[in-house]
Short mmCIF file of C-alpha atoms and ligand atoms in Angstrom, two decimals:
data_model
loop_
_atom_site.label_atom_id
_atom_site.label_comp_id
_atom_site.label_asym_id
_atom_site.label_seq_id
_atom_site.Cartn_x
_atom_site.Cartn_y
_atom_site.Cartn_z
CA MET A 4 19.67 56.51 126.82
CA GLU A 5 20.46 55.09 123.45
CA LYS A 6 24.08 54.95 122.60
CA ILE A 7 25.19 57.23 119.83
CA VAL A 8 28.52 58.28 118.33
CA LEU A 9 29.56 61.82 117.18
CA TYR A 10 32.68 62.83 115.37
CA ASN A 11 34.64 65.33 117.65
CA THR A 12 36.79 67.60 115.70
CA LEU A 13 38.98 68.20 118.69
CA THR A 14 40.10 64.52 118.97
CA ARG A 15 39.58 63.76 115.29
CA ARG A 16 37.72 60.59 115.92
CA LYS A 17 34.23 59.44 116.45
CA GLU A 18 33.32 59.22 120.19
CA THR A 19 30.48 57.69 122.10
CA PHE A 20 28.33 60.75 123.15
CA GLU A 21 28.24 60.99 126.84
CA PRO A 22 26.64 64.36 128.27
CA ILE A 23 27.84 65.72 131.55
CA ASN A 24 24.22 65.31 132.93
CA PRO A 25 22.78 62.09 131.75
CA GLU A 26 19.46 63.70 130.85
CA HIS A 27 20.30 67.22 129.70
CA VAL A 28 22.39 68.32 126.84
CA GLY A 29 23.85 71.84 126.47
CA MET A 30 24.74 72.83 122.85
CA TYR A 31 26.00 75.99 121.62
CA VAL A 32 26.25 76.92 117.94
CA CYS A 33 27.66 80.09 116.42
CA GLY A 34 24.91 81.99 114.72
CA PRO A 35 24.75 84.59 112.04
CA THR A 36 26.39 87.98 111.85
CA VAL A 37 23.31 89.94 110.98
CA TYR A 38 24.37 92.51 108.37
CA GLY A 39 23.07 91.01 105.20
CA ASP A 40 20.40 88.81 103.82
CA PRO A 41 20.56 85.07 104.86
CA HIS A 42 22.22 83.07 102.07
CA LEU A 43 22.82 79.45 101.03
CA GLY A 44 25.79 79.33 103.27
CA HIS A 45 23.60 79.91 106.30
CA ALA A 46 21.34 77.02 105.42
CA ARG A 47 23.72 74.24 105.93
CA PRO A 48 24.78 74.98 109.64
CA ALA A 49 21.30 75.93 110.47
CA VAL A 50 19.79 72.63 108.98
CA THR A 51 22.68 70.49 110.52
CA PHE A 52 22.38 71.71 114.01
CA ASP A 53 18.53 71.59 113.83
CA LEU A 54 18.86 68.04 112.80
CA MET A 55 21.08 67.40 116.01
CA PHE A 56 18.68 69.36 118.06
CA ARG A 57 15.71 67.37 116.87
CA TYR A 58 17.41 64.15 117.02
CA LEU A 59 18.69 64.57 120.50
CA GLN A 60 15.28 65.66 121.71
CA SER A 61 13.68 62.59 119.90
CA LEU A 62 16.05 60.46 122.05
CA GLY A 63 14.55 61.86 125.13
CA TYR A 64 17.23 64.45 126.00
CA LYS A 65 16.19 67.73 127.40
CA VAL A 66 18.34 69.98 125.16
CA ARG A 67 19.18 73.66 125.85
CA TYR A 68 20.14 74.81 122.45
CA VAL A 69 21.91 78.29 122.36
CA ARG A 70 22.47 79.99 119.05
CA ASN A 71 23.87 83.47 119.17
CA ILE A 72 23.28 86.60 117.05
CA THR A 73 26.41 88.48 116.32
CA ASP A 74 25.46 92.11 116.25
CA VAL A 75 28.73 93.82 117.39
CA GLY A 76 32.56 93.22 117.23
CA HIS A 77 32.55 91.16 113.90
CA LEU A 78 35.02 93.20 111.81
CA GLU A 79 35.76 93.19 108.16
CA GLN A 80 38.00 90.29 106.91
CA ASP A 81 37.32 88.64 110.42
CA ALA A 82 40.32 90.70 111.55
CA ASP A 83 41.20 92.83 114.45
CA ASP A 84 41.36 95.98 112.50
CA GLY A 85 38.72 97.37 110.12
CA GLU A 86 35.28 98.37 110.26
CA ASP A 87 32.52 96.64 112.11
CA LYS A 88 30.29 94.74 109.51
CA ILE A 89 27.11 96.06 111.01
CA ALA A 90 28.40 99.63 111.54
CA LYS A 91 29.65 99.69 107.92
CA LYS A 92 26.23 98.54 106.65
CA ALA A 93 24.41 101.05 108.94
CA ARG A 94 26.80 103.87 107.48
CA LEU A 95 26.06 102.86 104.04
CA GLU A 96 22.32 102.64 104.49
CA GLN A 97 22.15 105.71 106.86
CA LEU A 98 20.61 103.66 109.73
CA GLU A 99 21.44 102.98 113.39
CA PRO A 100 23.46 99.87 113.60
CA MET A 101 20.70 98.28 115.77
CA GLU A 102 18.19 98.77 113.00
CA ILE A 103 20.51 96.85 110.64
CA ALA A 104 20.91 94.11 113.17
CA HIS A 105 17.17 93.97 113.83
CA TYR A 106 16.03 93.94 110.25
CA TYR A 107 18.52 91.12 109.21
CA THR A 108 17.73 89.11 112.42
CA GLU A 109 14.14 89.21 111.33
CA ARG A 110 15.14 88.19 107.87
CA TYR A 111 17.15 85.27 109.15
CA HIS A 112 14.18 84.17 111.24
CA ASP A 113 11.87 84.32 108.40
CA ALA A 114 14.25 82.14 106.25
CA MET A 115 14.85 79.68 108.98
CA ARG A 116 11.04 79.25 109.51
CA GLU A 117 10.85 78.48 105.90
CA LEU A 118 13.57 75.97 106.04
CA GLY A 119 11.79 74.19 108.91
CA VAL A 120 14.64 75.09 111.36
CA LYS A 121 13.12 75.25 114.92
CA SER A 122 13.96 78.20 117.01
CA PRO A 123 16.75 77.49 119.58
CA SER A 124 16.10 77.59 123.30
CA ILE A 125 17.91 80.82 123.70
CA GLU A 126 19.20 83.18 121.08
CA PRO A 127 21.40 85.74 122.89
CA HIS A 128 22.82 88.88 121.31
CA ALA A 129 26.42 89.86 121.64
CA SER A 130 25.36 93.42 122.25
CA GLY A 131 23.08 92.40 125.01
CA HIS A 132 25.97 90.66 126.98
CA ILE A 133 28.68 93.43 127.22
CA ILE A 134 28.87 93.06 130.84
CA GLU A 135 29.50 89.34 130.84
CA GLN A 136 32.24 89.79 128.18
CA ILE A 137 34.04 92.55 130.14
CA ALA A 138 33.96 90.24 133.05
CA MET A 139 35.48 87.60 131.22
CA VAL A 140 38.12 89.68 129.66
CA GLN A 141 38.93 90.71 133.29
CA ARG A 142 39.25 86.99 134.28
CA ILE A 143 41.75 86.33 131.41
CA LEU A 144 43.62 89.44 132.42
CA ASP A 145 43.77 88.22 136.05
CA ALA A 146 44.88 84.73 135.00
CA GLY A 147 47.94 86.52 133.11
CA TYR A 148 46.93 85.62 129.49
CA ALA A 149 46.19 88.97 128.24
CA TYR A 150 47.76 92.40 128.26
CA GLU A 151 46.53 95.95 127.96
CA SER A 152 47.75 98.25 125.16
CA ASN A 153 46.50 101.79 124.60
CA GLY A 154 43.22 101.03 126.06
CA SER A 155 42.72 97.67 124.03
CA ILE A 156 43.14 94.23 125.50
CA TYR A 157 44.84 91.60 123.68
CA PHE A 158 45.13 87.80 124.21
CA ASP A 159 48.92 86.81 124.80
CA VAL A 160 48.94 83.66 122.50
CA GLU A 161 52.55 83.00 123.06
CA LYS A 162 52.13 82.84 126.86
CA TYR A 163 49.05 80.76 126.61
CA ASN A 164 50.72 78.35 124.14
CA LYS A 165 53.57 77.78 126.70
CA ASP A 166 50.85 76.37 129.27
CA TYR A 167 48.39 74.94 126.68
CA HIS A 168 48.42 74.10 122.98
CA TYR A 169 47.15 77.05 120.90
CA GLY A 170 45.94 75.55 117.50
CA ARG A 171 44.91 72.12 118.68
CA LEU A 172 41.41 72.32 117.37
CA SER A 173 42.37 73.21 113.77
CA GLY A 174 45.56 71.01 113.95
CA ARG A 175 48.05 73.98 113.92
CA ASN A 176 51.14 74.78 115.84
CA LEU A 177 52.11 78.34 116.76
CA ASP A 178 55.21 77.98 114.57
CA ASP A 179 53.02 77.51 111.48
CA ILE A 180 50.87 80.32 112.64
CA VAL A 181 53.93 82.65 113.00
CA THR A 182 55.18 81.84 109.38
CA ASN A 183 51.72 82.36 108.02
CA THR A 184 50.92 85.77 109.60
CA ARG A 185 52.18 88.91 108.13
CA GLU A 186 54.40 91.09 110.27
CA LEU A 187 53.01 93.97 112.17
CA ASP A 188 53.34 97.29 110.43
CA GLY A 189 54.47 99.11 113.51
CA GLN A 190 50.90 100.74 113.72
CA SER A 191 49.53 98.00 115.80
CA ASP A 192 49.04 97.94 119.61
CA LYS A 193 49.68 94.13 119.74
CA HIS A 194 52.85 92.55 120.65
CA HIS A 195 52.61 89.83 118.01
CA SER A 196 50.53 89.60 114.85
CA PHE A 197 48.95 86.34 116.07
CA ASP A 198 47.59 87.97 119.24
CA PHE A 199 43.91 88.79 118.94
CA ALA A 200 41.62 91.43 120.50
CA LEU A 201 39.55 90.81 123.67
CA TRP A 202 38.57 94.41 123.83
CA LYS A 203 39.16 97.18 121.35
CA LYS A 204 39.30 100.88 122.20
CA ALA A 205 36.86 102.57 119.90
CA ALA A 206 38.19 105.17 117.48
CA PRO A 207 36.21 108.44 117.72
CA GLU A 208 34.04 107.78 114.67
CA HIS A 209 33.21 104.31 115.93
CA ILE A 210 29.45 104.38 116.91
CA MET A 211 28.96 101.10 118.73
CA ARG A 212 30.85 101.64 122.03
CA TRP A 213 30.53 100.79 125.79
CA PRO A 214 32.34 101.92 128.69
CA SER A 215 34.81 99.46 130.20
CA PRO A 216 37.67 99.64 132.85
CA TRP A 217 40.06 100.01 129.97
CA SER A 218 38.40 102.31 127.44
CA ASP A 219 35.29 103.24 125.62
CA GLY A 220 35.17 100.44 123.28
CA PHE A 221 33.71 97.02 122.09
CA PRO A 222 34.39 93.55 122.52
CA GLY A 223 36.42 91.39 120.15
CA TRP A 224 34.46 89.06 117.96
CA HIS A 225 35.44 85.71 119.58
CA MET A 226 34.68 87.05 123.16
CA GLU A 227 30.86 86.76 122.76
CA CYS A 228 30.73 83.08 122.34
CA SER A 229 33.06 82.28 125.25
CA ALA A 230 30.98 84.58 127.66
CA MET A 231 27.54 83.68 126.38
CA SER A 232 28.12 79.79 126.46
CA THR A 233 29.51 80.12 129.92
CA LYS A 234 26.56 82.23 131.08
CA TYR A 235 23.72 79.92 129.61
CA LEU A 236 25.41 76.56 129.64
CA GLY A 237 28.01 76.68 132.49
CA GLU A 238 31.71 76.48 132.59
CA GLN A 239 31.56 73.05 130.92
CA PHE A 240 28.89 71.98 128.33
CA ASP A 241 28.47 69.14 126.03
CA ILE A 242 28.34 70.25 122.24
CA HIS A 243 29.80 73.28 120.46
CA GLY A 244 29.08 73.52 116.84
CA GLY A 245 29.51 75.68 113.86
CA GLY A 246 30.61 75.81 110.18
CA MET A 247 34.05 74.52 109.30
CA ASP A 248 34.99 77.99 108.19
CA LEU A 249 34.89 79.14 111.99
CA MET A 250 37.30 76.56 113.24
CA PHE A 251 40.15 78.97 112.76
CA PRO A 252 40.59 81.62 114.05
CA HIS A 253 37.06 81.98 115.78
CA HIS A 254 36.72 78.59 117.50
CA GLU A 255 40.39 78.28 118.17
CA CYS A 256 40.30 81.77 119.90
CA GLU A 257 37.02 80.64 121.79
CA ILE A 258 38.83 77.61 123.28
CA ALA A 259 41.95 79.69 124.28
CA GLN A 260 39.68 82.42 125.99
CA SER A 261 37.57 79.80 127.72
CA THR A 262 40.59 77.64 128.84
CA ALA A 263 42.53 80.89 129.96
CA ALA A 264 39.54 82.25 131.96
CA LEU A 265 38.27 78.95 133.48
CA GLY A 266 41.41 76.76 133.57
CA LYS A 267 39.78 74.16 131.47
CA ASP A 268 38.13 73.49 128.13
CA SER A 269 34.50 74.54 128.12
CA ALA A 270 33.01 72.27 125.26
CA ARG A 271 33.51 68.63 125.23
CA TYR A 272 32.44 67.79 121.63
CA TRP A 273 33.32 70.15 118.87
CA VAL A 274 31.07 69.48 115.70
CA HIS A 275 31.69 71.25 112.40
CA ASN A 276 29.70 71.03 109.34
CA ASN A 277 31.35 71.21 105.92
CA MET A 278 30.71 73.95 103.40
CA ILE A 279 28.45 74.38 100.34
CA THR A 280 30.30 75.12 97.17
CA ILE A 281 28.61 76.36 93.99
CA ASN A 282 29.42 74.48 90.88
CA GLY A 283 32.76 73.52 92.60
CA GLN A 284 33.53 77.08 93.83
CA LYS A 285 33.43 78.75 97.08
CA MET A 286 30.53 81.07 97.36
CA GLY A 287 31.67 84.80 97.29
CA LYS A 288 30.03 88.16 96.30
CA SER A 289 33.21 88.76 94.07
CA LEU A 290 32.46 85.42 92.23
CA GLY A 291 29.08 86.41 91.17
CA ASN A 292 27.79 83.27 92.72
CA PHE A 293 26.40 84.47 95.90
CA ILE A 294 22.82 83.41 96.29
CA THR A 295 20.51 84.51 99.01
CA LEU A 296 17.81 82.10 100.27
CA GLU A 297 15.13 84.40 98.99
CA GLN A 298 16.68 84.14 95.55
CA LEU A 299 16.62 80.46 95.77
CA PHE A 300 13.02 80.42 96.82
CA THR A 301 11.92 82.76 94.05
CA GLY A 302 14.44 81.67 91.29
CA ASN A 303 15.49 85.29 90.88
CA HIS A 304 19.19 84.89 90.20
CA PRO A 305 21.07 84.57 86.81
CA ILE A 306 22.59 81.16 87.80
CA LEU A 307 19.27 79.71 88.86
CA GLU A 308 17.15 77.90 86.20
CA GLN A 309 14.18 77.91 88.37
CA ALA A 310 12.91 78.50 91.98
CA TYR A 311 13.47 75.84 94.62
CA THR A 312 11.24 75.35 97.48
CA PRO A 313 12.50 75.67 101.12
CA MET A 314 12.03 71.93 101.63
CA THR A 315 14.02 71.12 98.51
CA ILE A 316 16.91 73.13 99.89
CA ARG A 317 16.49 71.28 103.21
CA PHE A 318 16.34 67.96 101.62
CA PHE A 319 19.40 68.76 99.55
CA VAL A 320 21.34 69.74 102.59
CA LEU A 321 20.19 66.54 104.33
CA GLN A 322 21.07 64.16 101.38
CA ALA A 323 24.74 64.77 102.22
CA HIS A 324 26.43 63.90 105.44
CA TYR A 325 27.24 67.06 107.32
CA ARG A 326 30.86 66.58 107.32
CA SER A 327 31.04 65.94 103.46
CA THR A 328 31.38 68.90 101.03
CA LEU A 329 28.06 69.65 99.31
CA ASP A 330 28.18 70.98 95.86
CA PHE A 331 25.26 73.28 94.67
CA SER A 332 24.11 73.08 91.09
CA ASN A 333 20.73 73.24 89.36
CA GLU A 334 21.09 69.68 88.55
CA ALA A 335 21.54 68.66 92.10
CA LEU A 336 18.73 70.66 93.42
CA GLN A 337 16.52 69.36 90.56
CA ALA A 338 17.44 65.92 91.67
CA ALA A 339 16.65 66.80 95.30
CA GLU A 340 13.18 68.12 94.35
CA LYS A 341 12.45 64.96 92.48
CA GLY A 342 13.69 62.80 95.42
CA LEU A 343 11.63 64.75 97.88
CA ASP A 344 8.57 64.34 95.71
CA ARG A 345 9.02 60.70 95.39
CA LEU A 346 9.24 60.46 99.21
CA MET A 347 6.16 62.53 99.93
CA LYS A 348 4.10 60.68 97.30
CA GLY A 349 5.23 57.37 98.86
CA ILE A 350 3.98 58.63 102.25
CA GLU A 351 0.65 59.56 100.77
CA THR A 352 0.46 56.10 99.13
CA LEU A 353 1.20 54.41 102.38
CA GLY A 354 -1.84 56.31 103.83
CA LYS A 355 -3.99 54.78 101.32
CA LEU A 356 -2.85 51.09 101.62
CA LYS A 357 -5.43 48.59 102.83
CA PRO A 358 -4.48 46.14 105.49
CA ALA A 359 -3.84 42.40 104.58
CA ASP A 360 -3.87 39.11 106.51
CA LYS A 361 -0.02 38.90 106.45
CA SER A 362 3.01 40.99 105.71
CA THR A 363 5.48 40.18 102.93
CA SER A 364 8.35 42.31 104.12
CA ASP A 365 9.72 42.96 107.61
CA VAL A 366 8.85 46.47 108.65
CA ALA A 367 11.33 46.37 111.53
CA ASP A 368 13.93 46.84 108.85
CA LEU A 369 13.22 50.49 108.27
CA GLU A 370 13.47 51.56 111.87
CA ARG A 371 16.50 49.48 112.52
CA ARG A 372 18.28 51.11 109.52
CA CYS A 373 17.02 54.65 110.32
CA LYS A 374 18.05 54.29 114.01
CA GLU A 375 21.67 52.95 113.13
CA ALA A 376 22.30 55.69 110.70
CA MET A 377 21.41 58.50 112.98
CA ALA A 378 23.27 56.97 115.89
CA ASP A 379 26.35 56.92 113.63
CA ASP A 380 27.21 60.56 113.72
CA LEU A 381 23.77 61.80 112.20
CA ASN A 382 24.10 59.98 108.92
CA SER A 383 21.01 61.50 107.36
CA PRO A 384 21.88 60.21 103.77
CA MET A 385 21.74 56.72 104.96
CA VAL A 386 18.36 57.42 106.67
CA ILE A 387 17.07 58.87 103.27
CA SER A 388 18.39 55.88 101.50
CA ALA A 389 16.44 53.47 103.87
CA LEU A 390 13.43 55.63 103.38
CA PHE A 391 13.75 55.39 99.47
CA ASP A 392 13.94 51.67 99.68
CA TRP A 393 10.83 51.51 101.71
CA VAL A 394 9.10 54.02 99.21
CA ARG A 395 9.79 51.39 96.52
CA ILE A 396 8.30 48.58 98.69
CA ILE A 397 5.10 50.85 99.64
CA ASN A 398 4.75 51.50 95.86
CA GLN A 399 4.86 47.81 95.17
CA ALA A 400 2.22 47.30 97.82
CA ALA A 401 0.02 49.78 96.08
CA GLU A 402 0.34 47.64 92.85
CA GLY A 403 -0.53 44.44 94.99
CA GLN A 404 2.93 42.99 94.83
CA GLN A 405 3.47 43.30 98.58
CA SER A 406 1.06 43.37 101.55
CA PHE A 407 1.11 44.43 105.25
CA THR A 408 -1.12 43.73 108.24
CA ALA A 409 -2.97 46.56 109.82
CA GLY A 410 -0.45 46.58 112.75
CA ASP A 411 2.63 46.65 110.44
CA LEU A 412 1.02 49.58 108.40
CA GLU A 413 0.64 51.42 111.75
CA THR A 414 4.34 50.78 112.56
CA LEU A 415 5.44 51.89 109.16
CA LYS A 416 3.53 55.16 109.36
CA SER A 417 4.80 56.02 112.87
CA VAL A 418 8.48 55.23 112.00
CA ILE A 419 8.13 57.37 108.83
CA ASN A 420 6.47 60.15 110.71
CA ARG A 421 9.22 60.13 113.43
CA TYR A 422 12.10 60.13 110.96
CA VAL A 423 10.75 62.21 108.10
CA PHE A 424 8.89 64.92 109.84
CA ASP A 425 10.19 65.00 113.44
CA ILE A 426 13.90 64.33 112.90
CA LEU A 427 14.70 65.14 109.36
CA GLY A 428 12.18 68.08 110.03
CA LEU A 429 10.73 67.86 106.42
CA ARG A 430 7.17 68.86 105.52
CA ASN A 431 4.89 68.07 102.67
CA GLU A 432 4.78 71.41 100.96
CA LYS A 433 2.40 70.38 98.20
CA ALA A 434 -0.07 69.13 100.75
CA ALA A 435 0.26 72.28 102.77
CA ASP A 436 0.18 74.45 99.59
CA ALA A 437 -3.01 72.73 98.43
CA GLY A 438 -4.23 74.20 101.71
CA GLY A 439 -7.05 71.59 101.70
CA LYS A 440 -6.98 69.45 98.64
CA ASP A 441 -9.86 68.26 100.75
CA MET A 442 -11.92 71.21 99.73
CA VAL A 443 -10.72 71.07 95.99
CA SER A 444 -11.17 67.52 95.69
CA PRO A 445 -14.94 67.21 95.33
CA LEU A 446 -14.79 70.18 92.86
CA VAL A 447 -12.05 68.58 90.68
CA ASP A 448 -13.80 65.19 90.86
CA MET A 449 -17.04 66.88 89.71
CA LEU A 450 -15.40 68.43 86.71
CA LEU A 451 -13.61 65.27 85.82
CA ASN A 452 -16.92 63.34 86.04
CA MET A 453 -18.56 65.93 83.60
CA ARG A 454 -15.50 65.28 81.34
CA MET A 455 -16.14 61.48 81.47
CA GLU A 456 -19.78 62.25 80.41
CA ALA A 457 -18.53 64.44 77.60
CA LYS A 458 -16.22 61.70 76.38
CA ALA A 459 -18.95 59.17 76.64
CA ASN A 460 -21.01 61.58 74.33
CA LYS A 461 -17.89 61.94 72.06
CA ASP A 462 -17.81 65.63 72.88
CA TRP A 463 -14.10 65.88 72.66
CA ALA A 464 -14.03 69.66 72.62
CA THR A 465 -15.58 69.91 76.09
CA SER A 466 -13.33 66.85 77.44
CA ASP A 467 -10.20 68.77 76.29
CA LYS A 468 -11.35 72.03 77.42
CA ILE A 469 -11.83 70.70 81.05
CA ARG A 470 -8.58 68.96 80.94
CA ASP A 471 -6.54 71.94 79.67
CA ASN A 472 -8.17 74.39 82.04
CA LEU A 473 -7.24 71.96 84.95
CA THR A 474 -3.71 71.78 83.53
CA ALA A 475 -3.55 75.57 83.51
CA ILE A 476 -4.26 75.81 87.28
CA GLY A 477 -1.77 73.17 87.98
CA ILE A 478 -3.88 70.09 88.32
CA ARG A 479 -2.44 67.16 86.27
CA VAL A 480 -5.08 64.69 85.02
CA LYS A 481 -4.17 61.13 84.29
CA ASP A 482 -6.53 58.93 82.36
CA ARG A 483 -7.10 55.43 83.59
CA LYS A 484 -8.79 52.55 82.11
CA ASP A 485 -11.70 52.70 84.64
CA GLY A 486 -11.80 56.43 85.07
CA PHE A 487 -9.23 59.00 86.12
CA ASP A 488 -6.64 60.15 88.59
CA TRP A 489 -5.43 63.60 89.23
CA GLU A 490 -2.81 65.43 91.33
CA ILE A 491 -1.68 68.90 92.08
CA GLU A 492 1.51 69.68 90.47
ZN1 ZN B 558 31.09 81.70 118.06
#
């Protein structure tokens, strides 16, 4: 298998990727908590790990990609006390919590499909794995790294930290964590404020509850990922991914849970995507800059100057390296829209090039650059920049300034198909929207031939009328010396 490097958040350096099994890759990514519409913040991890999934598959790996659905246990403020996010939404909307979870899971799937994000291999729900979570809590208790208090089970961070290092993923020490956590108010069942819940006894009004050896209750938020990754990928697996915002406490707690239960780290490579900011600010409901994916696709939000297509969003995400920050603005998205259009037009132009006796540029350059870029920690912006260089060369070829043999044209097409469509996962929305420019073409050509005749007869009124009517339905006409050209806007 081809040698690739990945940046491992755990060791803070790039490492050569060596899966446990040379042909299979196990990959776990923390998915959404399904209590609201999918938003811009969901797009980045989804596209990043879709890129990784597609890329590893393209290298020939059999990838088992597990992305969970959190439908229980994620409390307000990501804390141990407070209302369950899904139960709260259910209360406000007077629905069953599972109606909320189902509805928003479907919304998430729809948005992901639009963004060209492939469905993972397995998509387990936390509520469907209560038994596995209870079993893992029991293992942690048996290993001595948790304690029971009033029907709830808490992870004993101090005890764990004596044997292992709590905080090593996020680069924290327990001392820093102690000084940064507020003191317990005396109401809590925890021994220390930094301990976290593995199982919570449900208050009488709490609807989502299951029986356990300790109480009727529900699992702590971090528990599901440790339990489900172990169930589907084994005690040790290759890649664990998620957004940087999950690094602490969620992933730190997952590492502690898995290590306490299994006696070893479960994931070998921890991969984190950076966040999306909006005009330099964090996205947040209180800041008025919270944008759902549907609002982006329709343009229906006060800060949006226009609608942006799903592929524009995907291209915008891929234009930055996944570990860099990515700032959303109308200008940046408009630039992405133009760039994507240029790329797709270049690909259409390539399809029309006629072969020549010799090639004037070395087509192997494109594949070499794309391959090197992807192998270097999924450097999608470098892939895109190589593609743009070649779009320029293709456009020169259309103008007769470059030429390619039939074999080289085929190579170019296959490299571009592989990187643009299979690996970057883009699609030509305009071609798809035109839904058969093929059927439309003869009609438009006929009208434009009638327009040529009108012009020849100096019937300017008819000529203009044909052009204006075509423009009105989104067909842009360009006059050429020897005829016309047109495109669907
Ligand atoms: Zn998780």
